[in-house]
CSV table of C-alpha atoms in Angstrom, one decimal:
chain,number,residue,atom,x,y,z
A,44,UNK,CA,143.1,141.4,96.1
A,45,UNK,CA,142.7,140.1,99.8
A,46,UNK,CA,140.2,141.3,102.0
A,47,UNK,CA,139.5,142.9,105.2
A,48,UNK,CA,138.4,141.2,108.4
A,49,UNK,CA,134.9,141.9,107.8
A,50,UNK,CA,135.2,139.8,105.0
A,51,UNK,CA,135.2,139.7,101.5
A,52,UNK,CA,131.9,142.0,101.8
A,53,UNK,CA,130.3,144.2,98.9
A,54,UNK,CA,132.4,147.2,99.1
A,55,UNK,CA,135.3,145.0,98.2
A,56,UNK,CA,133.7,143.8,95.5
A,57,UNK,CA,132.6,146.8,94.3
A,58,UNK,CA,136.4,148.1,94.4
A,59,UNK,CA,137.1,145.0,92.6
A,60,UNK,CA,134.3,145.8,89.7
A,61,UNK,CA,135.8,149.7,89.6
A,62,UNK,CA,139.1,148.2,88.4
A,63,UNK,CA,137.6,145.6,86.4
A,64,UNK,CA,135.3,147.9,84.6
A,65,UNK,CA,138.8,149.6,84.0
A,66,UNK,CA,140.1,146.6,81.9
A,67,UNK,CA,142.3,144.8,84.6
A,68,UNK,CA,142.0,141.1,85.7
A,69,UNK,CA,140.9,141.3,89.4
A,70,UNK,CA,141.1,138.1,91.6
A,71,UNK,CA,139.4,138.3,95.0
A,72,UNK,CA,139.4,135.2,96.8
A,73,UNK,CA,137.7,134.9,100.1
A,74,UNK,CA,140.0,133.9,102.9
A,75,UNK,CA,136.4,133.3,105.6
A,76,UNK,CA,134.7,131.1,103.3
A,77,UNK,CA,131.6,133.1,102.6
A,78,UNK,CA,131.5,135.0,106.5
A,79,UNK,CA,130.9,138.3,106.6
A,80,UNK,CA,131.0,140.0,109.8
A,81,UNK,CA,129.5,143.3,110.8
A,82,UNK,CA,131.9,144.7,113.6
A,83,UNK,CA,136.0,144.3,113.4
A,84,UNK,CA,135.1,142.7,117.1
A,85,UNK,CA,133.4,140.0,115.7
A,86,UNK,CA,136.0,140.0,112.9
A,87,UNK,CA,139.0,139.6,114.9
A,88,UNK,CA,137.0,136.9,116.6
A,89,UNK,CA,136.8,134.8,114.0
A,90,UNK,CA,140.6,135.3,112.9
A,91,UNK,CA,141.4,134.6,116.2
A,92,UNK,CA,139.4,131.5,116.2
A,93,UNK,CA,141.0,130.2,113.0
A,94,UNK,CA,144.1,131.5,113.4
A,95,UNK,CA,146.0,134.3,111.8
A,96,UNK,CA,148.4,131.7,110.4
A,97,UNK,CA,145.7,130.1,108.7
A,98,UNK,CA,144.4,133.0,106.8
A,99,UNK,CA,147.7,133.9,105.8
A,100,UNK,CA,147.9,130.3,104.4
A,101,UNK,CA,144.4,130.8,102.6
A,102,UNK,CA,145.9,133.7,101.2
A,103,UNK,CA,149.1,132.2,99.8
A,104,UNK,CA,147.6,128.9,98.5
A,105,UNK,CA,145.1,131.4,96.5
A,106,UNK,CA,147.9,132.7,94.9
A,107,UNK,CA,150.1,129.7,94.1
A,108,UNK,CA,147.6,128.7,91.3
A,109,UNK,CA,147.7,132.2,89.4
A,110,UNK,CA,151.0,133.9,87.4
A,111,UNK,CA,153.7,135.5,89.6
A,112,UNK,CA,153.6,138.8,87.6
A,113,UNK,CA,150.4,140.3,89.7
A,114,UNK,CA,149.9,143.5,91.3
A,115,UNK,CA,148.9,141.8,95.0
A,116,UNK,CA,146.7,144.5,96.9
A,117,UNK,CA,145.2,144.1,100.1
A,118,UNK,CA,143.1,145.6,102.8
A,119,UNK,CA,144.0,145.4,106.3
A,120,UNK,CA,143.9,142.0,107.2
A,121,UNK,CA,144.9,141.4,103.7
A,122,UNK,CA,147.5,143.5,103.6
A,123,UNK,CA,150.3,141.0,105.6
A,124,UNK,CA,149.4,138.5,102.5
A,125,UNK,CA,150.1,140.8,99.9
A,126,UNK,CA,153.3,142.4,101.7
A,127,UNK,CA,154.8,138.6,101.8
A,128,UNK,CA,154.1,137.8,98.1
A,129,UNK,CA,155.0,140.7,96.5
A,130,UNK,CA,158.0,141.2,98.7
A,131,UNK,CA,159.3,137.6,98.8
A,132,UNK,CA,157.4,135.6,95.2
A,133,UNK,CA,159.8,136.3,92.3
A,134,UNK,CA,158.0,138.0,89.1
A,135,UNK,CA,155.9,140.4,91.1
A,136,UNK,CA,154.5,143.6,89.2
A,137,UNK,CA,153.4,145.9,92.1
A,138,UNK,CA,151.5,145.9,95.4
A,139,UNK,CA,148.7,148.6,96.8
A,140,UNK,CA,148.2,148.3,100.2
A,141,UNK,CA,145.3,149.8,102.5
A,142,UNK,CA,144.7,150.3,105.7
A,143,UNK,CA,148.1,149.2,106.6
A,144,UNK,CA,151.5,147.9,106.0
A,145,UNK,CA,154.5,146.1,108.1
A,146,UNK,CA,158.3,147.0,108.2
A,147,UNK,CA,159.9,145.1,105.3
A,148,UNK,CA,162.1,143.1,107.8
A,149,UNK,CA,159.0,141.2,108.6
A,150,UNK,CA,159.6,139.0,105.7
A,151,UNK,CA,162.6,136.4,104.7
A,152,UNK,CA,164.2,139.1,102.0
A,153,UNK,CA,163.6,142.6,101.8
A,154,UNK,CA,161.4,145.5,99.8
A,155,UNK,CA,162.5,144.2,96.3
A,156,UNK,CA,164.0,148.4,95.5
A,157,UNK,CA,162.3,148.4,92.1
A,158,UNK,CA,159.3,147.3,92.9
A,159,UNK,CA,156.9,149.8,93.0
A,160,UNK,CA,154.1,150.2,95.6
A,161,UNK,CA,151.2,152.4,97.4
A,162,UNK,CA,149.7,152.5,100.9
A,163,UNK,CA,146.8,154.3,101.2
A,164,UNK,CA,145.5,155.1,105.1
A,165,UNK,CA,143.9,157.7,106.8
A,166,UNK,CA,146.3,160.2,108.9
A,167,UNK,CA,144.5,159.6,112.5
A,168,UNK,CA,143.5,155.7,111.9
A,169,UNK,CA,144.5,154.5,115.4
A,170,UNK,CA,145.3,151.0,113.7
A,171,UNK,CA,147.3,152.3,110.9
A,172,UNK,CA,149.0,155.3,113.7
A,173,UNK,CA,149.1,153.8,116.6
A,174,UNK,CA,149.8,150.7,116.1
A,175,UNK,CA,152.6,151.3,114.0
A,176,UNK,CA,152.1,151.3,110.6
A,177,UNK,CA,153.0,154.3,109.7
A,178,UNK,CA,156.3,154.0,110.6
A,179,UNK,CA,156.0,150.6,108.4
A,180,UNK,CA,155.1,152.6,105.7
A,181,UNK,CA,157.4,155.3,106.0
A,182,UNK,CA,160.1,152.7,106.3
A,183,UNK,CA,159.2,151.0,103.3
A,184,UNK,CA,158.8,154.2,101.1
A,185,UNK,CA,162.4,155.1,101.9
A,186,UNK,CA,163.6,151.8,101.1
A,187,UNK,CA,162.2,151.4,98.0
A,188,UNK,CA,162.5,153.1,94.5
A,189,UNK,CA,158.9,153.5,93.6
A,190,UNK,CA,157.0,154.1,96.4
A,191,UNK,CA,154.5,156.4,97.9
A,192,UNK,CA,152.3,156.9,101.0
A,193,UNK,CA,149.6,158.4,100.6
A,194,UNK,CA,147.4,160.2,103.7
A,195,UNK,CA,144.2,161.0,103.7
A,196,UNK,CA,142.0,163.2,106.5
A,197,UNK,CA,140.3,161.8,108.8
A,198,UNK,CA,140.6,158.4,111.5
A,199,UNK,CA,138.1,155.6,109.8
A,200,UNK,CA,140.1,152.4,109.4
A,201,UNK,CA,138.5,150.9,106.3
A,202,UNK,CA,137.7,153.8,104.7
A,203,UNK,CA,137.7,152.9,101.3
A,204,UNK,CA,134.7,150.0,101.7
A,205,UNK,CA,131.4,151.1,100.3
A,206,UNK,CA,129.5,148.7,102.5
A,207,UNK,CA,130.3,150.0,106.0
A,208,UNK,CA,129.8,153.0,107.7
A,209,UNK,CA,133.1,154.2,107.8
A,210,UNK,CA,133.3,154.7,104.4
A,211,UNK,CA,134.5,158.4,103.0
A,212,UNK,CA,133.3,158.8,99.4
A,213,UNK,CA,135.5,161.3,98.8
A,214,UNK,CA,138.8,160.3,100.2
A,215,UNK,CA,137.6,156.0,98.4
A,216,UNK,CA,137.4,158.5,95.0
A,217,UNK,CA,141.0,159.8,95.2
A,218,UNK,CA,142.3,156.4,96.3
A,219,UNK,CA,140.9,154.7,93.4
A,220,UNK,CA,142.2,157.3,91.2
A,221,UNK,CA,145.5,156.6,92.5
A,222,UNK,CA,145.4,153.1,92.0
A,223,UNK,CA,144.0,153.4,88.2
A,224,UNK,CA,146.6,156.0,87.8
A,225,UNK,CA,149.3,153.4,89.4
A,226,UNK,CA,148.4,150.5,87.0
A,227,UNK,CA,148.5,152.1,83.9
């Protein structure tokens, strides 16, 4: 499970502890080395500053020491990590993604058609609208066997984080719903 750009901060641990508590093995490894950042300003700062090709990195070399037949999530910034190993690292299981999603072409081979997957984002997140992704998403759902798109009310971006402000109890309660429902 890889995180957003404030970091890996307590709401994604507490997402990782809900599933968890469900019985599933949940690694979360954290692509800033222990910084947590307050604002996606000072987020996208720091990605900036280490480059995005080097947090994709962190995120790959966190996988290459665990099994191949994962469910990779991810959460925003995360989400680009996840895409490119479930889409392209043979054995894969299933991906959730949140907050946002790329076309499938982004990656060396495409949506593998059997593999099933979620993306979970709010229906008037300027990130997730505007910038594209849902076109992304809508593309991969049509291209794949098992896959849904799911949209929830309202325009908060990391929505489903318990530790910021933007959080929406209710909607973060459906999604992880979903997701049980999915890894069953």
């Amino acid at each position: 499970m890889l995180h957003h750009v404030l970091g890996k901060t307590e709401g994604i641990e507490a997402i990782a502890e809900q599933l968890r508590e469900a019985g599933h093995i949940v690694h979360v490894p954290d692509l800033f080395e222990g910084r947590i950042f307050s604002s996606l300003e000072e987020g996208l700062g720091f990605v900036k500053e280490i480059g995005f090709r080097e947090v994709t990195a962190r995120g790959i070399r966190a996988a290459d020491d665990l099994s191949r037949d994962l469910v990779y999530a991810g959460f925003s910034l995360g989400v680009p990590v996840a895409q490119q190993l479930a889409q392209t690292r043979n054995g894969a299981r299933g991906a959730l993604f949140f907050h946002a999603c790329l076309p499938p072409s982004e990656f060396e081979s495409p949506w593998p058609v059997d593999l099933p997957v979620q993306i979970h984002a709010m229906n008037a997140d300027p990130f997730f609208v505007e910038d594209g992704d849902i076109n992304a998403a809508r593309e991969l759902v049509e291209s794949a066997n098992h896959a849904e798109l799911f949209l929830y009310e309202g325009k908060e971006h990391l929505f489903t984080d318990s530790s910021i402000p933007s959080y929406n109890p209710v909607a973060a309660k459906v999604v992880m719903n979903r997701v049980l429902d999915f890894l069953e």
